[in-house]
mmCIF file with all atom_site columns, C-alpha atoms in Angstrom:
data_model
loop_
_atom_site.group_PDB
_atom_site.id
_atom_site.type_symbol
_atom_site.label_atom_id
_atom_site.label_alt_id
_atom_site.label_comp_id
_atom_site.label_asym_id
_atom_site.label_entity_id
_atom_site.label_seq_id
_atom_site.pdbx_PDB_ins_code
_atom_site.Cartn_x
_atom_site.Cartn_y
_atom_site.Cartn_z
_atom_site.occupancy
_atom_site.B_iso_or_equiv
_atom_site.pdbx_formal_charge
_atom_site.auth_seq_id
_atom_site.auth_comp_id
_atom_site.auth_asym_id
_atom_site.auth_atom_id
_atom_site.pdbx_PDB_model_num
ATOM 1   C CA . GLN N 1 1   ? 12.144  -125.126 15.738 1.00 0.00 ? 4   GLN N CA 1
ATOM 2   C CA . VAL N 1 2   ? 8.809   -123.730 16.884 1.00 0.00 ? 5   VAL N CA 1
ATOM 3   C CA . GLN N 1 3   ? 7.639   -120.175 16.356 1.00 0.00 ? 6   GLN N CA 1
ATOM 4   C CA . VAL N 1 4   ? 4.854   -118.354 18.154 1.00 0.00 ? 7   VAL N CA 1
ATOM 5   C CA . VAL N 1 5   ? 3.356   -115.164 16.740 1.00 0.00 ? 8   VAL N CA 1
ATOM 6   C CA . GLU N 1 6   ? 0.709   -112.981 18.358 1.00 0.00 ? 9   GLU N CA 1
ATOM 7   C CA . SER N 1 7   ? -1.459  -110.326 16.745 1.00 0.00 ? 10  SER N CA 1
ATOM 8   C CA . GLY N 1 8   ? -4.481  -108.198 17.497 1.00 0.00 ? 11  GLY N CA 1
ATOM 9   C CA . GLY N 1 9   ? -3.291  -105.746 20.106 1.00 0.00 ? 12  GLY N CA 1
ATOM 10  C CA . GLY N 1 10  ? -4.094  -102.065 20.030 1.00 0.00 ? 13  GLY N CA 1
ATOM 11  C CA . LEU N 1 11  ? -5.712  -99.129  21.739 1.00 0.00 ? 14  LEU N CA 1
ATOM 12  C CA . VAL N 1 12  ? -9.226  -99.547  23.086 1.00 0.00 ? 15  VAL N CA 1
ATOM 13  C CA . GLN N 1 13  ? -11.468 -97.499  25.343 1.00 0.00 ? 16  GLN N CA 1
ATOM 14  C CA . PRO N 1 14  ? -12.476 -98.727  28.793 1.00 0.00 ? 17  PRO N CA 1
ATOM 15  C CA . GLY N 1 15  ? -15.390 -101.093 28.513 1.00 0.00 ? 18  GLY N CA 1
ATOM 16  C CA . GLY N 1 16  ? -14.409 -102.089 25.004 1.00 0.00 ? 19  GLY N CA 1
ATOM 17  C CA . SER N 1 17  ? -13.420 -105.415 23.494 1.00 0.00 ? 20  SER N CA 1
ATOM 18  C CA . LEU N 1 18  ? -10.412 -106.824 21.700 1.00 0.00 ? 21  LEU N CA 1
ATOM 19  C CA . ARG N 1 19  ? -9.403  -110.165 20.257 1.00 0.00 ? 22  ARG N CA 1
ATOM 20  C CA . LEU N 1 20  ? -5.840  -111.447 20.355 1.00 0.00 ? 23  LEU N CA 1
ATOM 21  C CA . SER N 1 21  ? -4.679  -114.245 18.068 1.00 0.00 ? 24  SER N CA 1
ATOM 22  C CA . CYS N 1 22  ? -1.745  -116.618 18.423 1.00 0.00 ? 25  CYS N CA 1
ATOM 23  C CA . VAL N 1 23  ? -0.428  -119.029 15.805 1.00 0.00 ? 26  VAL N CA 1
ATOM 24  C CA . VAL N 1 24  ? 2.178   -121.706 16.426 1.00 0.00 ? 27  VAL N CA 1
ATOM 25  C CA . SER N 1 25  ? 4.234   -123.021 13.526 1.00 0.00 ? 28  SER N CA 1
ATOM 26  C CA . GLY N 1 26  ? 7.243   -125.182 12.853 1.00 0.00 ? 29  GLY N CA 1
ATOM 27  C CA . SER N 1 27  ? 8.172   -128.757 13.581 1.00 0.00 ? 30  SER N CA 1
ATOM 28  C CA . ILE N 1 28  ? 5.182   -129.518 15.795 1.00 0.00 ? 31  ILE N CA 1
ATOM 29  C CA . PHE N 1 29  ? 4.186   -133.015 16.819 1.00 0.00 ? 32  PHE N CA 1
ATOM 30  C CA . SER N 1 30  ? 1.735   -131.969 19.505 1.00 0.00 ? 33  SER N CA 1
ATOM 31  C CA . ILE N 1 31  ? 0.728   -128.921 21.491 1.00 0.00 ? 34  ILE N CA 1
ATOM 32  C CA . ASN N 1 32  ? -0.347  -129.428 25.070 1.00 0.00 ? 35  ASN N CA 1
ATOM 33  C CA . ALA N 1 33  ? -1.121  -126.205 26.898 1.00 0.00 ? 36  ALA N CA 1
ATOM 34  C CA . MET N 1 34  ? -1.487  -122.834 25.240 1.00 0.00 ? 37  MET N CA 1
ATOM 35  C CA . GLY N 1 35  ? -1.644  -119.745 27.369 1.00 0.00 ? 38  GLY N CA 1
ATOM 36  C CA . TRP N 1 36  ? -1.775  -115.995 27.441 1.00 0.00 ? 39  TRP N CA 1
ATOM 37  C CA . TYR N 1 37  ? 0.377   -113.991 29.838 1.00 0.00 ? 40  TYR N CA 1
ATOM 38  C CA . ARG N 1 38  ? 0.783   -110.266 30.278 1.00 0.00 ? 41  ARG N CA 1
ATOM 39  C CA . GLN N 1 39  ? 3.373   -107.902 31.636 1.00 0.00 ? 42  GLN N CA 1
ATOM 40  C CA . ALA N 1 40  ? 2.682   -104.322 32.615 1.00 0.00 ? 43  ALA N CA 1
ATOM 41  C CA . PRO N 1 41  ? 5.501   -101.767 33.012 1.00 0.00 ? 44  PRO N CA 1
ATOM 42  C CA . GLY N 1 42  ? 7.398   -102.380 36.216 1.00 0.00 ? 45  GLY N CA 1
ATOM 43  C CA . GLU N 1 43  ? 5.494   -105.580 36.899 1.00 0.00 ? 46  GLU N CA 1
ATOM 44  C CA . GLN N 1 44  ? 6.276   -109.268 36.596 1.00 0.00 ? 47  GLN N CA 1
ATOM 45  C CA . ARG N 1 45  ? 4.772   -111.344 33.825 1.00 0.00 ? 48  ARG N CA 1
ATOM 46  C CA . GLU N 1 46  ? 1.550   -112.955 35.002 1.00 0.00 ? 49  GLU N CA 1
ATOM 47  C CA . LEU N 1 47  ? -0.754  -115.667 33.765 1.00 0.00 ? 50  LEU N CA 1
ATOM 48  C CA . VAL N 1 48  ? -3.982  -114.444 32.188 1.00 0.00 ? 51  VAL N CA 1
ATOM 49  C CA . ALA N 1 49  ? -5.505  -117.649 30.840 1.00 0.00 ? 52  ALA N CA 1
ATOM 50  C CA . VAL N 1 50  ? -4.405  -121.118 29.842 1.00 0.00 ? 53  VAL N CA 1
ATOM 51  C CA . ILE N 1 51  ? -6.155  -123.874 27.927 1.00 0.00 ? 54  ILE N CA 1
ATOM 52  C CA . SER N 1 52  ? -5.247  -127.552 27.786 1.00 0.00 ? 55  SER N CA 1
ATOM 53  C CA . SER N 1 53  ? -5.245  -129.799 24.747 1.00 0.00 ? 56  SER N CA 1
ATOM 54  C CA . GLY N 1 54  ? -8.619  -131.035 25.982 1.00 0.00 ? 57  GLY N CA 1
ATOM 55  C CA . ASN N 1 55  ? -9.966  -127.475 25.868 1.00 0.00 ? 58  ASN N CA 1
ATOM 56  C CA . ASN N 1 56  ? -10.141 -127.005 29.624 1.00 0.00 ? 59  ASN N CA 1
ATOM 57  C CA . PRO N 1 57  ? -9.551  -123.322 30.400 1.00 0.00 ? 60  PRO N CA 1
ATOM 58  C CA . ASN N 1 58  ? -8.277  -121.646 33.525 1.00 0.00 ? 61  ASN N CA 1
ATOM 59  C CA . TYR N 1 59  ? -8.266  -117.935 34.206 1.00 0.00 ? 62  TYR N CA 1
ATOM 60  C CA . ALA N 1 60  ? -6.659  -115.451 36.519 1.00 0.00 ? 63  ALA N CA 1
ATOM 61  C CA . ASP N 1 61  ? -9.207  -114.127 38.998 1.00 0.00 ? 64  ASP N CA 1
ATOM 62  C CA . SER N 1 62  ? -8.761  -110.627 37.619 1.00 0.00 ? 65  SER N CA 1
ATOM 63  C CA . VAL N 1 63  ? -10.131 -111.599 34.192 1.00 0.00 ? 66  VAL N CA 1
ATOM 64  C CA . LYS N 1 64  ? -12.750 -114.223 35.029 1.00 0.00 ? 67  LYS N CA 1
ATOM 65  C CA . GLY N 1 65  ? -16.053 -113.383 33.446 1.00 0.00 ? 68  GLY N CA 1
ATOM 66  C CA . ARG N 1 66  ? -14.462 -110.846 31.083 1.00 0.00 ? 69  ARG N CA 1
ATOM 67  C CA . PHE N 1 67  ? -11.926 -112.829 29.039 1.00 0.00 ? 70  PHE N CA 1
ATOM 68  C CA . THR N 1 68  ? -12.341 -116.094 27.150 1.00 0.00 ? 71  THR N CA 1
ATOM 69  C CA . ILE N 1 69  ? -9.571  -118.297 25.805 1.00 0.00 ? 72  ILE N CA 1
ATOM 70  C CA . VAL N 1 70  ? -10.286 -120.607 22.900 1.00 0.00 ? 73  VAL N CA 1
ATOM 71  C CA . ARG N 1 71  ? -8.095  -122.725 20.673 1.00 0.00 ? 74  ARG N CA 1
ATOM 72  C CA . ASP N 1 72  ? -8.276  -124.199 17.217 1.00 0.00 ? 75  ASP N CA 1
ATOM 73  C CA . ASN N 1 73  ? -6.244  -127.395 17.350 1.00 0.00 ? 76  ASN N CA 1
ATOM 74  C CA . ALA N 1 74  ? -6.468  -127.977 13.607 1.00 0.00 ? 77  ALA N CA 1
ATOM 75  C CA . LYS N 1 75  ? -4.763  -124.633 12.930 1.00 0.00 ? 78  LYS N CA 1
ATOM 76  C CA . ASN N 1 76  ? -2.459  -124.581 15.979 1.00 0.00 ? 79  ASN N CA 1
ATOM 77  C CA . MET N 1 77  ? -4.040  -121.332 17.070 1.00 0.00 ? 80  MET N CA 1
ATOM 78  C CA . ALA N 1 78  ? -5.307  -119.795 20.270 1.00 0.00 ? 81  ALA N CA 1
ATOM 79  C CA . PHE N 1 79  ? -7.369  -116.691 20.816 1.00 0.00 ? 82  PHE N CA 1
ATOM 80  C CA . LEU N 1 80  ? -8.001  -114.417 23.746 1.00 0.00 ? 83  LEU N CA 1
ATOM 81  C CA . LEU N 1 81  ? -11.379 -112.695 23.613 1.00 0.00 ? 84  LEU N CA 1
ATOM 82  C CA . MET N 1 82  ? -11.233 -109.718 25.934 1.00 0.00 ? 85  MET N CA 1
ATOM 83  C CA . GLY N 1 83  ? -14.336 -107.811 26.999 1.00 0.00 ? 86  GLY N CA 1
ATOM 84  C CA . ARG N 1 84  ? -15.203 -105.092 29.505 1.00 0.00 ? 87  ARG N CA 1
ATOM 85  C CA . LEU N 1 85  ? -11.626 -103.964 29.338 1.00 0.00 ? 88  LEU N CA 1
ATOM 86  C CA . LYS N 1 86  ? -10.204 -101.853 32.124 1.00 0.00 ? 89  LYS N CA 1
ATOM 87  C CA . PRO N 1 87  ? -7.187  -99.527  32.227 1.00 0.00 ? 90  PRO N CA 1
ATOM 88  C CA . GLU N 1 88  ? -5.448  -102.048 34.490 1.00 0.00 ? 91  GLU N CA 1
ATOM 89  C CA . ASP N 1 89  ? -5.571  -104.567 31.635 1.00 0.00 ? 92  ASP N CA 1
ATOM 90  C CA . THR N 1 90  ? -2.991  -102.446 29.830 1.00 0.00 ? 93  THR N CA 1
ATOM 91  C CA . ALA N 1 91  ? 0.101   -104.582 29.241 1.00 0.00 ? 94  ALA N CA 1
ATOM 92  C CA . VAL N 1 92  ? 2.112   -106.472 26.676 1.00 0.00 ? 95  VAL N CA 1
ATOM 93  C CA . TYR N 1 93  ? 0.347   -109.765 26.090 1.00 0.00 ? 96  TYR N CA 1
ATOM 94  C CA . TYR N 1 94  ? 2.392   -112.866 25.306 1.00 0.00 ? 97  TYR N CA 1
ATOM 95  C CA . CYS N 1 95  ? 1.292   -116.209 23.932 1.00 0.00 ? 98  CYS N CA 1
ATOM 96  C CA . ASN N 1 96  ? 2.948   -119.372 25.222 1.00 0.00 ? 99  ASN N CA 1
ATOM 97  C CA . ALA N 1 97  ? 2.820   -122.844 23.734 1.00 0.00 ? 100 ALA N CA 1
ATOM 98  C CA . GLN N 1 98  ? 4.109   -126.066 25.252 1.00 0.00 ? 101 GLN N CA 1
ATOM 99  C CA . GLY N 1 99  ? 4.363   -129.375 23.489 1.00 0.00 ? 102 GLY N CA 1
ATOM 100 C CA . ALA N 1 100 ? 6.652   -131.712 21.593 1.00 0.00 ? 103 ALA N CA 1
ATOM 101 C CA . ASP N 1 101 ? 8.307   -131.456 18.189 1.00 0.00 ? 104 ASP N CA 1
ATOM 102 C CA . TYR N 1 102 ? 8.733   -134.248 15.643 1.00 0.00 ? 105 TYR N CA 1
ATOM 103 C CA . GLY N 1 103 ? 11.924  -135.329 17.385 1.00 0.00 ? 106 GLY N CA 1
ATOM 104 C CA . LEU N 1 104 ? 9.763   -135.663 20.508 1.00 0.00 ? 107 LEU N CA 1
ATOM 105 C CA . ALA N 1 105 ? 11.787  -132.962 22.186 1.00 0.00 ? 108 ALA N CA 1
ATOM 106 C CA . ARG N 1 106 ? 9.739   -130.772 24.465 1.00 0.00 ? 109 ARG N CA 1
ATOM 107 C CA . PHE N 1 107 ? 9.273   -127.135 23.613 1.00 0.00 ? 110 PHE N CA 1
ATOM 108 C CA . ASN N 1 108 ? 8.123   -124.161 25.672 1.00 0.00 ? 111 ASN N CA 1
ATOM 109 C CA . SER N 1 109 ? 7.916   -121.270 23.246 1.00 0.00 ? 112 SER N CA 1
ATOM 110 C CA . TRP N 1 110 ? 6.958   -117.625 23.568 1.00 0.00 ? 113 TRP N CA 1
ATOM 111 C CA . GLY N 1 111 ? 5.826   -115.036 21.112 1.00 0.00 ? 114 GLY N CA 1
ATOM 112 C CA . GLN N 1 112 ? 7.246   -111.546 20.844 1.00 0.00 ? 115 GLN N CA 1
ATOM 113 C CA . GLY N 1 113 ? 4.235   -109.945 22.544 1.00 0.00 ? 116 GLY N CA 1
ATOM 114 C CA . THR N 1 114 ? 1.507   -107.578 21.455 1.00 0.00 ? 117 THR N CA 1
ATOM 115 C CA . GLN N 1 115 ? 0.656   -104.313 23.194 1.00 0.00 ? 118 GLN N CA 1
ATOM 116 C CA . VAL N 1 116 ? -2.824  -103.765 24.594 1.00 0.00 ? 119 VAL N CA 1
ATOM 117 C CA . THR N 1 117 ? -3.623  -100.267 25.846 1.00 0.00 ? 120 THR N CA 1
ATOM 118 C CA . VAL N 1 118 ? -6.933  -99.463  27.524 1.00 0.00 ? 121 VAL N CA 1
ATOM 119 C CA . SER N 1 119 ? -7.419  -95.734  27.750 1.00 0.00 ? 122 SER N CA 1
ATOM 120 C CA . SER N 1 120 ? -9.943  -93.033  27.004 1.00 0.00 ? 123 SER N CA 1
#
């Protein structure tokens, strides 16, 4: 079984910065893509950023130039560095990990989410 845990959310003023962390643990053989998604009240969950096992990132247009996704393959971790935050970035942020466990079964696991609130 694979577990995903996020941390680092909180309240920040517009224009501020925040770093989210995600750690994946359990019976992991390999992790392919790791991604960050967010869901605002009344909205559907949307992709924020995703990074491949080869460290190739992709971003939603709304966060390009402001957010950076990085991963530490040795520690099975991913981070979302968020800068120039805007009130519309307010949402619950979820980490997603896709890969294979030691039984070579595929997994697609989600964390419980961490709240990010951008407000003055």
